[in-house]
Short mmCIF file of N, CA, C and O in Angstrom, two decimals:
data_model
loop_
_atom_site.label_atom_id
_atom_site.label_comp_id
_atom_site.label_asym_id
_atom_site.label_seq_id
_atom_site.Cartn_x
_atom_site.Cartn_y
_atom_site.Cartn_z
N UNK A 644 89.23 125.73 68.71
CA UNK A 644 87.99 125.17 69.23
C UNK A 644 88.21 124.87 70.72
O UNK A 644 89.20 124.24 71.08
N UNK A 645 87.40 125.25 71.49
CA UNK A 645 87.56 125.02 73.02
C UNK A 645 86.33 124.59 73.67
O UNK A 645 85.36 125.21 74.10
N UNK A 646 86.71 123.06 73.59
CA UNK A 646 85.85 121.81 73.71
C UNK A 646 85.45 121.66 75.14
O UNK A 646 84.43 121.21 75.66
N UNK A 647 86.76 122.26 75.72
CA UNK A 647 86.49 122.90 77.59
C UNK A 647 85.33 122.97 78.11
O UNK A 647 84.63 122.37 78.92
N UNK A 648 85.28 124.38 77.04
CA UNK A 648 84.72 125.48 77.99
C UNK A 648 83.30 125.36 77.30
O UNK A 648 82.40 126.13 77.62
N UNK A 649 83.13 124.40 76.38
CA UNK A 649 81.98 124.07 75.34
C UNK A 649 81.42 123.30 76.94
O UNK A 649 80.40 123.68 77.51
N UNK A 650 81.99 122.60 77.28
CA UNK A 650 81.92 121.16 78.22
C UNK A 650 81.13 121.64 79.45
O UNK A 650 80.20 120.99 79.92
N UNK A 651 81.46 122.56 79.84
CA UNK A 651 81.18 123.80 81.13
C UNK A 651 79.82 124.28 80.77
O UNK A 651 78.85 124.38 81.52
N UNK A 652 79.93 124.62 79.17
CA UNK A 652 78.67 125.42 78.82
C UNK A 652 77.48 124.59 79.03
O UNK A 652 76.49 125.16 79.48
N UNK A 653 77.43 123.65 78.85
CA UNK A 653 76.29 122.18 79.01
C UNK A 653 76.46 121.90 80.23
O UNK A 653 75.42 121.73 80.87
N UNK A 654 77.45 121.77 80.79
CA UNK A 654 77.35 121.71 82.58
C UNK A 654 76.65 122.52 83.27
O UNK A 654 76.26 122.15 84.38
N UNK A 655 76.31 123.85 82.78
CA UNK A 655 76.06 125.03 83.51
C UNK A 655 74.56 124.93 83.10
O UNK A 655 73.66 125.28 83.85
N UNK A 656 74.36 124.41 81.84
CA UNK A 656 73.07 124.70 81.51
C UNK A 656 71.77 123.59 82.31
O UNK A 656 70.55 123.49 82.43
N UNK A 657 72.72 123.09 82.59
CA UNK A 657 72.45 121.64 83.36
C UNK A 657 71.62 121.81 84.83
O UNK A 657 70.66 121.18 85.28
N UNK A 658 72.54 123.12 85.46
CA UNK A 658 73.28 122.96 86.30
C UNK A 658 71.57 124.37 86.74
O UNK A 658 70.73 124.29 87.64
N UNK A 659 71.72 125.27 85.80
CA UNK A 659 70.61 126.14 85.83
C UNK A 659 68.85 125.56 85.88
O UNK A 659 67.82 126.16 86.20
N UNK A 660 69.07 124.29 85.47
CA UNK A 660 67.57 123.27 85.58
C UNK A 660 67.53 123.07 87.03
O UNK A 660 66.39 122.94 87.48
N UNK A 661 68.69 123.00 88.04
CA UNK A 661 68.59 122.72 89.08
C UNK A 661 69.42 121.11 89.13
O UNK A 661 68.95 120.35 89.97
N UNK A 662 70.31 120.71 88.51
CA UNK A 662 70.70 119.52 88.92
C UNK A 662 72.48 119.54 88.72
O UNK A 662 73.05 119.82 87.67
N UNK A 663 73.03 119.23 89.78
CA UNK A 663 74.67 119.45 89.98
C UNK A 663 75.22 118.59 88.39
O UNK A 663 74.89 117.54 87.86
N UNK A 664 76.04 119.49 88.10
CA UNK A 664 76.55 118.83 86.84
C UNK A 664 78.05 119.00 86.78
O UNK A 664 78.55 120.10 86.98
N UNK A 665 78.67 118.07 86.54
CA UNK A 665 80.24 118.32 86.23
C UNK A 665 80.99 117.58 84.65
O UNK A 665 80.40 116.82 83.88
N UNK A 666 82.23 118.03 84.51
CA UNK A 666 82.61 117.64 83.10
C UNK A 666 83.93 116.58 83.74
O UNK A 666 84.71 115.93 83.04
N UNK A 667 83.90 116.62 85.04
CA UNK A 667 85.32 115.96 85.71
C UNK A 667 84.45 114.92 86.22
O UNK A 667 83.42 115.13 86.85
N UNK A 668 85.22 113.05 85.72
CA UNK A 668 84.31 112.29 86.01
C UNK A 668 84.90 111.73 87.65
O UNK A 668 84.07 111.28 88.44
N UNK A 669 86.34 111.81 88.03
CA UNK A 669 87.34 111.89 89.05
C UNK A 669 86.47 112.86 90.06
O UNK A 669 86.41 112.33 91.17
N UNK A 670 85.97 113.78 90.01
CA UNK A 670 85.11 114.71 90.87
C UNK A 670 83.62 114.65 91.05
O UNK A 670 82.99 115.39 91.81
N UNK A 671 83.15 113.78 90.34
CA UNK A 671 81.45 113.88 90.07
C UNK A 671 81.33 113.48 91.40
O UNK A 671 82.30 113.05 92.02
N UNK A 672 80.24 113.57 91.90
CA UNK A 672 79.44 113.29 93.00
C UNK A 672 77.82 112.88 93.18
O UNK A 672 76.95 113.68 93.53
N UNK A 673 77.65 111.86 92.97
CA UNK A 673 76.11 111.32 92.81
C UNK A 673 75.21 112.03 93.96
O UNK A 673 75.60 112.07 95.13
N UNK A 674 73.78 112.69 93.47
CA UNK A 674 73.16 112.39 92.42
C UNK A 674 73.51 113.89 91.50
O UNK A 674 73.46 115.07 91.83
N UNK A 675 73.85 113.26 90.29
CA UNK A 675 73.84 114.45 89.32
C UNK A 675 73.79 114.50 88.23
O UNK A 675 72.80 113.87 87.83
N UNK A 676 74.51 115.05 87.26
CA UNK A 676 75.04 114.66 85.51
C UNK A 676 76.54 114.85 85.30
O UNK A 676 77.07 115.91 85.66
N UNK A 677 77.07 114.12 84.88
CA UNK A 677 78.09 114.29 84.07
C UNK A 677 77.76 114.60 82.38
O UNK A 677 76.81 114.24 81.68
N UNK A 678 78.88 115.33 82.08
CA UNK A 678 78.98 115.62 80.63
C UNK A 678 80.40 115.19 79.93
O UNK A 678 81.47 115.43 80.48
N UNK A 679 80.30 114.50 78.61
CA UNK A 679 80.86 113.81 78.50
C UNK A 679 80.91 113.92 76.75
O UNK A 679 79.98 113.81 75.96
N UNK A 680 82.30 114.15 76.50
CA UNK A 680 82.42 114.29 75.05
C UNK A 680 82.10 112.92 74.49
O UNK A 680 82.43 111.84 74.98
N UNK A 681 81.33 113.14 73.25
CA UNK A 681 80.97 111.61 72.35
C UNK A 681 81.81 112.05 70.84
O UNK A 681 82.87 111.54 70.48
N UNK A 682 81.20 112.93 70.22
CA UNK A 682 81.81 113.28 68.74
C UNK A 682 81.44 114.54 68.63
O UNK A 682 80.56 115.26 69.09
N UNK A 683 82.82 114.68 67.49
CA UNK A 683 83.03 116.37 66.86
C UNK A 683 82.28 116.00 65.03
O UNK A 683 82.52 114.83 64.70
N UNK A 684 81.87 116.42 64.45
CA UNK A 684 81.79 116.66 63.16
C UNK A 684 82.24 118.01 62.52
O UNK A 684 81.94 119.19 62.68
N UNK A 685 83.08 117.33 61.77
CA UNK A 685 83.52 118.57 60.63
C UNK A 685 82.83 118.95 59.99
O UNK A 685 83.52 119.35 59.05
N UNK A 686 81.46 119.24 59.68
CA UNK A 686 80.50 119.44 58.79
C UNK A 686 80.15 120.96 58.52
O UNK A 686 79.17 121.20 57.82
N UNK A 687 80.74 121.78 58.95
CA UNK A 687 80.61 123.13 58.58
C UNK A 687 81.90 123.68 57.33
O UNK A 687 83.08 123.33 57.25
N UNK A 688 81.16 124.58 56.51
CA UNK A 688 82.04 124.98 55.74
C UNK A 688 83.15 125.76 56.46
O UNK A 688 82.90 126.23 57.57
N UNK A 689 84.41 125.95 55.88
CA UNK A 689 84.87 127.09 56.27
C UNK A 689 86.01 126.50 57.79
O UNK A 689 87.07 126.99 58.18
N UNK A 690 85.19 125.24 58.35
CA UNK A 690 86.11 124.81 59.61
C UNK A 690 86.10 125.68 60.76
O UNK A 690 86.88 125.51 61.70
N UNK A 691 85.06 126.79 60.72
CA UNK A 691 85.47 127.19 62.07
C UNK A 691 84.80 127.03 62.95
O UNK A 691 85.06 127.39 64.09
N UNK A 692 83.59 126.32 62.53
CA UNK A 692 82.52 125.82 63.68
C UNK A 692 82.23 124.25 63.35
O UNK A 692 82.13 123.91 62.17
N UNK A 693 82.14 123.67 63.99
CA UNK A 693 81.90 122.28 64.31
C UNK A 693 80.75 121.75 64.94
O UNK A 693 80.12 122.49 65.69
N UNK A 694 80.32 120.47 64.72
CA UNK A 694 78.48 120.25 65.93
C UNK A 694 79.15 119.00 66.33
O UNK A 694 79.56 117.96 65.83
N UNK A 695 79.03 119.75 67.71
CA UNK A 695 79.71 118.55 68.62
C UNK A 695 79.06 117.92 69.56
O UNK A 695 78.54 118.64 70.41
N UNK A 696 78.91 116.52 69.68
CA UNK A 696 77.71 115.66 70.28
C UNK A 696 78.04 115.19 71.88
O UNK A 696 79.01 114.46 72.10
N UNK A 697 77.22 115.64 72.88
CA UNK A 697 77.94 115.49 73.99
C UNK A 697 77.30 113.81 74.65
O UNK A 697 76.42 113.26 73.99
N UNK A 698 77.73 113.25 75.72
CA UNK A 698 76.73 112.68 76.63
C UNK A 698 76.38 113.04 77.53
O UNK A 698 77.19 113.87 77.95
N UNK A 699 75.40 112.91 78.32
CA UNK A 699 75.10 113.56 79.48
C UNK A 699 74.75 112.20 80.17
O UNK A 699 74.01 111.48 79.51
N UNK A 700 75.21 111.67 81.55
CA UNK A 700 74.71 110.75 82.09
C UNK A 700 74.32 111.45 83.42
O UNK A 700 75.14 111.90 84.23
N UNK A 701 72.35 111.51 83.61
CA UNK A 701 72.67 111.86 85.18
C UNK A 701 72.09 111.01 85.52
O UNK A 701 71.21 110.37 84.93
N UNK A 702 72.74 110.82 87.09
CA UNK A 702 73.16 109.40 88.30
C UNK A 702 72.89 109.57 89.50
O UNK A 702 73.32 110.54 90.12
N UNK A 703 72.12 108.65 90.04
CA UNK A 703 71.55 108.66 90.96
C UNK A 703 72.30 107.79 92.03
O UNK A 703 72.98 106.79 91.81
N UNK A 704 72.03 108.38 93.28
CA UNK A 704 72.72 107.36 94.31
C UNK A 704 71.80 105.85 94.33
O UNK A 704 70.65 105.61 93.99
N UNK A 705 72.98 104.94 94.94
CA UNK A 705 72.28 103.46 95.02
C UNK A 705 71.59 103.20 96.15
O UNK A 705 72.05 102.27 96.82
N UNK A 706 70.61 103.75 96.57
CA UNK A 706 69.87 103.71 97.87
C UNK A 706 68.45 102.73 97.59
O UNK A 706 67.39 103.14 98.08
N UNK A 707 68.46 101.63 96.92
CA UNK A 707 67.73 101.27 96.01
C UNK A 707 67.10 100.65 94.87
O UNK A 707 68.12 100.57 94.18
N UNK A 708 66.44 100.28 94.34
CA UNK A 708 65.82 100.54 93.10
C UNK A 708 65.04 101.41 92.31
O UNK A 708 65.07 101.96 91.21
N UNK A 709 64.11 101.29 93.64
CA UNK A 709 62.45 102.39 93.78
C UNK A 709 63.17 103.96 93.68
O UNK A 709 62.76 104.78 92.86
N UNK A 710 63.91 104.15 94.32
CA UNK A 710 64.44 105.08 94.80
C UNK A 710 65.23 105.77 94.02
O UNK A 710 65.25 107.00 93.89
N UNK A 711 65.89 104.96 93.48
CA UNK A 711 67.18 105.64 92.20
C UNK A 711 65.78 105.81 91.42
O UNK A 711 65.40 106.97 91.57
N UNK A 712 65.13 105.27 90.85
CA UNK A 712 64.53 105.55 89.55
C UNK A 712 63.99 106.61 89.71
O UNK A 712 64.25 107.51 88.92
N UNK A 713 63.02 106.85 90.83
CA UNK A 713 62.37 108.37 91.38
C UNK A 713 63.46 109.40 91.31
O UNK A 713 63.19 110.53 90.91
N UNK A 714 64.48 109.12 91.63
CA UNK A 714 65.58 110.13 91.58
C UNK A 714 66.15 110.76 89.88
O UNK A 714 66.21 111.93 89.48
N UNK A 715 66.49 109.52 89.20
CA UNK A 715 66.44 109.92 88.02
C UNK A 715 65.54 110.60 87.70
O UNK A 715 65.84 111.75 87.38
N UNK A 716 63.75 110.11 87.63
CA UNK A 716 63.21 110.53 86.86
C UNK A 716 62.73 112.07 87.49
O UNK A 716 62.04 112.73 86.71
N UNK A 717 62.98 112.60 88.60
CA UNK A 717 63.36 113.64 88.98
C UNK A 717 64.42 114.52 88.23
O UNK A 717 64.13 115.52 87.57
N UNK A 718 65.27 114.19 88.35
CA UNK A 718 66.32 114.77 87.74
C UNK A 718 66.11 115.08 85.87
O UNK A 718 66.53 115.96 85.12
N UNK A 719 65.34 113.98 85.69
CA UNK A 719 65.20 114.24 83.89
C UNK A 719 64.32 115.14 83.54
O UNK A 719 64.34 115.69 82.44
N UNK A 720 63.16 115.47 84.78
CA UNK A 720 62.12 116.01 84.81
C UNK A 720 62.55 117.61 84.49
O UNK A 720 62.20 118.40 83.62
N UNK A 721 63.25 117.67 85.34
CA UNK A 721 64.20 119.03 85.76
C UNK A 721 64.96 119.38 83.88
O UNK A 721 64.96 120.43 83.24
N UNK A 722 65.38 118.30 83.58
CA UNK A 722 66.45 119.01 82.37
C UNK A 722 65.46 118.52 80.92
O UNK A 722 65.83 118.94 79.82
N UNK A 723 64.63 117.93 80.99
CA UNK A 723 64.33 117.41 79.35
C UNK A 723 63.84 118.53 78.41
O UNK A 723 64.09 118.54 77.21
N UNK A 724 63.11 119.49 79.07
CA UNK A 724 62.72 120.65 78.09
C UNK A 724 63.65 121.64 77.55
O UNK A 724 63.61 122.13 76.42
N UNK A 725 64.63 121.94 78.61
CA UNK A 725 65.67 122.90 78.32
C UNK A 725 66.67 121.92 77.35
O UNK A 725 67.26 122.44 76.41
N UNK A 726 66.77 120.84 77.56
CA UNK A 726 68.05 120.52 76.75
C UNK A 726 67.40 119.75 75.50
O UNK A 726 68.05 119.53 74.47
N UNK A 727 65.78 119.27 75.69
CA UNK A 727 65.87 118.81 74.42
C UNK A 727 65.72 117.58 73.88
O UNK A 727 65.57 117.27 72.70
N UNK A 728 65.79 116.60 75.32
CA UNK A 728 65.88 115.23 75.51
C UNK A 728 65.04 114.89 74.54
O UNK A 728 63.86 115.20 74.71
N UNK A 729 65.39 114.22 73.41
CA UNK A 729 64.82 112.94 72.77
C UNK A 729 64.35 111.49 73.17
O UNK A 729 63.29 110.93 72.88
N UNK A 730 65.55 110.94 74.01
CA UNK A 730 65.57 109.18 74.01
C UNK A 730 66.70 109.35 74.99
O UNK A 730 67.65 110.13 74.89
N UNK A 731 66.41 108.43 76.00
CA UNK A 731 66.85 107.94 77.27
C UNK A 731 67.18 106.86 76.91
O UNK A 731 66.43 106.19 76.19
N UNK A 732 68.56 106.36 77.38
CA UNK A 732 68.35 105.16 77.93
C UNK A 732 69.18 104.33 78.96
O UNK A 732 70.36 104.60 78.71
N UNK A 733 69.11 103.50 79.94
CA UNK A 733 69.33 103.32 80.79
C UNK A 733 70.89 103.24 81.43
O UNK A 733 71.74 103.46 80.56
N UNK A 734 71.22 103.08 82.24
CA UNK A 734 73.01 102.53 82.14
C UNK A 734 73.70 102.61 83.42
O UNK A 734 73.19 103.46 84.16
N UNK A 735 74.43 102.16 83.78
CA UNK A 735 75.40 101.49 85.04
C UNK A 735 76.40 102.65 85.16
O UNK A 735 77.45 102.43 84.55
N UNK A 736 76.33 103.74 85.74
CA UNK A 736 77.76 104.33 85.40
C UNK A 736 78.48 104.33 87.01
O UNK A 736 78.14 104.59 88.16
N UNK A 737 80.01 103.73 86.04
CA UNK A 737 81.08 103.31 87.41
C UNK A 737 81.86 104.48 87.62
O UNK A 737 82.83 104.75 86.91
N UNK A 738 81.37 105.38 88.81
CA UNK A 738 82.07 106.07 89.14
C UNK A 738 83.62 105.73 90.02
O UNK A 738 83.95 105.01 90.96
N UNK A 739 84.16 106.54 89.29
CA UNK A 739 85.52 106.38 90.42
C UNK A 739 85.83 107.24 91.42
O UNK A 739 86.87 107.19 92.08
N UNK A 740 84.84 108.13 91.57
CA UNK A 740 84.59 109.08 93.01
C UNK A 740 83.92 108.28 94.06
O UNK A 740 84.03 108.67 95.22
N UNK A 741 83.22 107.16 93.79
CA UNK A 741 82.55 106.32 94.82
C UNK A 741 83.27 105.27 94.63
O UNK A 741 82.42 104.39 94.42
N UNK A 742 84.46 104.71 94.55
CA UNK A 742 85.14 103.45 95.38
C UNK A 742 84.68 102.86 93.78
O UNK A 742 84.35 101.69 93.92
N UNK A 743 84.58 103.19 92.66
CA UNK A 743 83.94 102.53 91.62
C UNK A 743 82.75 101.73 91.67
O UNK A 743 82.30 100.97 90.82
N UNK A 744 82.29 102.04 92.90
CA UNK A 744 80.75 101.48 92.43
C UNK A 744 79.67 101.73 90.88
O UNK A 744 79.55 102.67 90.09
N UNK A 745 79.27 100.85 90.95
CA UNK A 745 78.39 101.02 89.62
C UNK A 745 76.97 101.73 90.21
O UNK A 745 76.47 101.26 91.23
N UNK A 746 76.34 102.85 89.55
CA UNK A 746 75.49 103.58 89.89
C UNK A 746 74.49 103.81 89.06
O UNK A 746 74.81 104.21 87.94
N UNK A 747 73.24 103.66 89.31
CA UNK A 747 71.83 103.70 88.22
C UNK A 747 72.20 105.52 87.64
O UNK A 747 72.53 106.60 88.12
N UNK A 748 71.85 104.86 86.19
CA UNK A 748 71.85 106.32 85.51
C UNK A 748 71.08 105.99 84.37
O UNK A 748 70.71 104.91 83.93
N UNK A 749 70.88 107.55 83.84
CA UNK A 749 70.27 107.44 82.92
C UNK A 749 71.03 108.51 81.34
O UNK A 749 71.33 109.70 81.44
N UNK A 750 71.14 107.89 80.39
CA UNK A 750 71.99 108.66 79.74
C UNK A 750 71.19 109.34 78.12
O UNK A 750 70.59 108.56 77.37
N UNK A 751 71.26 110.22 77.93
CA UNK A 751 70.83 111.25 76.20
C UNK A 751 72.21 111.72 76.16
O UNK A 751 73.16 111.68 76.94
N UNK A 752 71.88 112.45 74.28
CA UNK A 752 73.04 113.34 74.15
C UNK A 752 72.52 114.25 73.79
O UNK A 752 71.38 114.26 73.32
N UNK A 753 73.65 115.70 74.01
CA UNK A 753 72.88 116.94 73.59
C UNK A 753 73.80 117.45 72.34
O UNK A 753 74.95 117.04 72.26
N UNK A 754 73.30 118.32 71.42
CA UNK A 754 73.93 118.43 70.68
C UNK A 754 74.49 120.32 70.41
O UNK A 754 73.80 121.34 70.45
N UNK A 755 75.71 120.18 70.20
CA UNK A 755 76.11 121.99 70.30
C UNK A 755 76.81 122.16 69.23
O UNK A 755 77.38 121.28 68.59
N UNK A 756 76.78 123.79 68.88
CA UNK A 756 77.86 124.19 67.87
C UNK A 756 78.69 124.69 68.33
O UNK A 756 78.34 125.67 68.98
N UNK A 757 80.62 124.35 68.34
CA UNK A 757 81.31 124.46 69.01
C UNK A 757 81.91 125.47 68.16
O UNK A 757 81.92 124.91 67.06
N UNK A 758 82.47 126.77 68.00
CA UNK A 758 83.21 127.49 67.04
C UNK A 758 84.41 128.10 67.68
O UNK A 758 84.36 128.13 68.91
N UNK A 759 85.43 128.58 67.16
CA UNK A 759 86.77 128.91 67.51
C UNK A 759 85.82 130.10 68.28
O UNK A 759 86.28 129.92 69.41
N UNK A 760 85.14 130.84 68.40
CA UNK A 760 84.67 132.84 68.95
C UNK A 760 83.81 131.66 70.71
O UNK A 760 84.15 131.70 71.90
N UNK A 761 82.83 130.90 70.08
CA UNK A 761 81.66 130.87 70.88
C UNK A 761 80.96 129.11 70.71
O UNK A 761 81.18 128.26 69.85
N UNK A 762 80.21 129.09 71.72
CA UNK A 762 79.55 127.74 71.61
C UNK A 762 77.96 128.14 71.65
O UNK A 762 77.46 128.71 72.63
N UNK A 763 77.10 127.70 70.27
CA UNK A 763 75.58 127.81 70.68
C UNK A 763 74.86 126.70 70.88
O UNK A 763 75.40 125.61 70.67
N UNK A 764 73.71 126.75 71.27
CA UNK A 764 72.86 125.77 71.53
C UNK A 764 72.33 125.19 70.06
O UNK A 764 71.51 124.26 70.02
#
């Protein structure tokens, strides 16, 4: 199973809505998304495919209040159809690419089938 390149695959898809996405939280760069492993389930027969639950937090710079939120809701605007977005909800994420500042975000999860060949939507 290559949870990697699963990680990349949701980055990219991210990334094709128009909004910078990375799986390295040491490298992220606001405003964007990170992707972020949450859980694997074993729930397939057989073990060779898995549904694996990602997070996605995208983050807006702190220039703001008014401002981050327009930015988010920009940014969600851009990804909710392609990925699927259900339920938002709000959150502080402390990057350690910015001096650990805490940064307005907004966070869903997406959900994939991860298999030893391939990863689908």
């Amino acid at each position: 199973m290559r949870l990697g390149t699963a990680a990349h695959q949701v980055a990219d898809m991210i990334e094709d809505c128009g909004v910078d996405a990375w799986v390295d939280g040491e490298r992220f760069r606001a405003p964007g998304a990170l992707v972020m492993l949450q859980s694997v389930e074993y729930d397939r027969l057989g073990g060779a495919a898995h549904t694996v639950t990602w997070t996605v937090v995208l983050v807006a710079c702190d220039h703001g209040p008014t401002e981050a939120l327009d930015d988010l809701g920009d940014m969600l605007a851009k990804v909710e159809d392609r990925l699927g977005v259900e339920r938002v909800e709000p959150v502080a994420y402390t990057s350690p690419a910015h001096g650990r500042a805490e940064l307005p975000g907004l966070q869903f999860t997406r959900t994939t089938t991860v298999s030893d060949d391939e990863t689908e939507e």
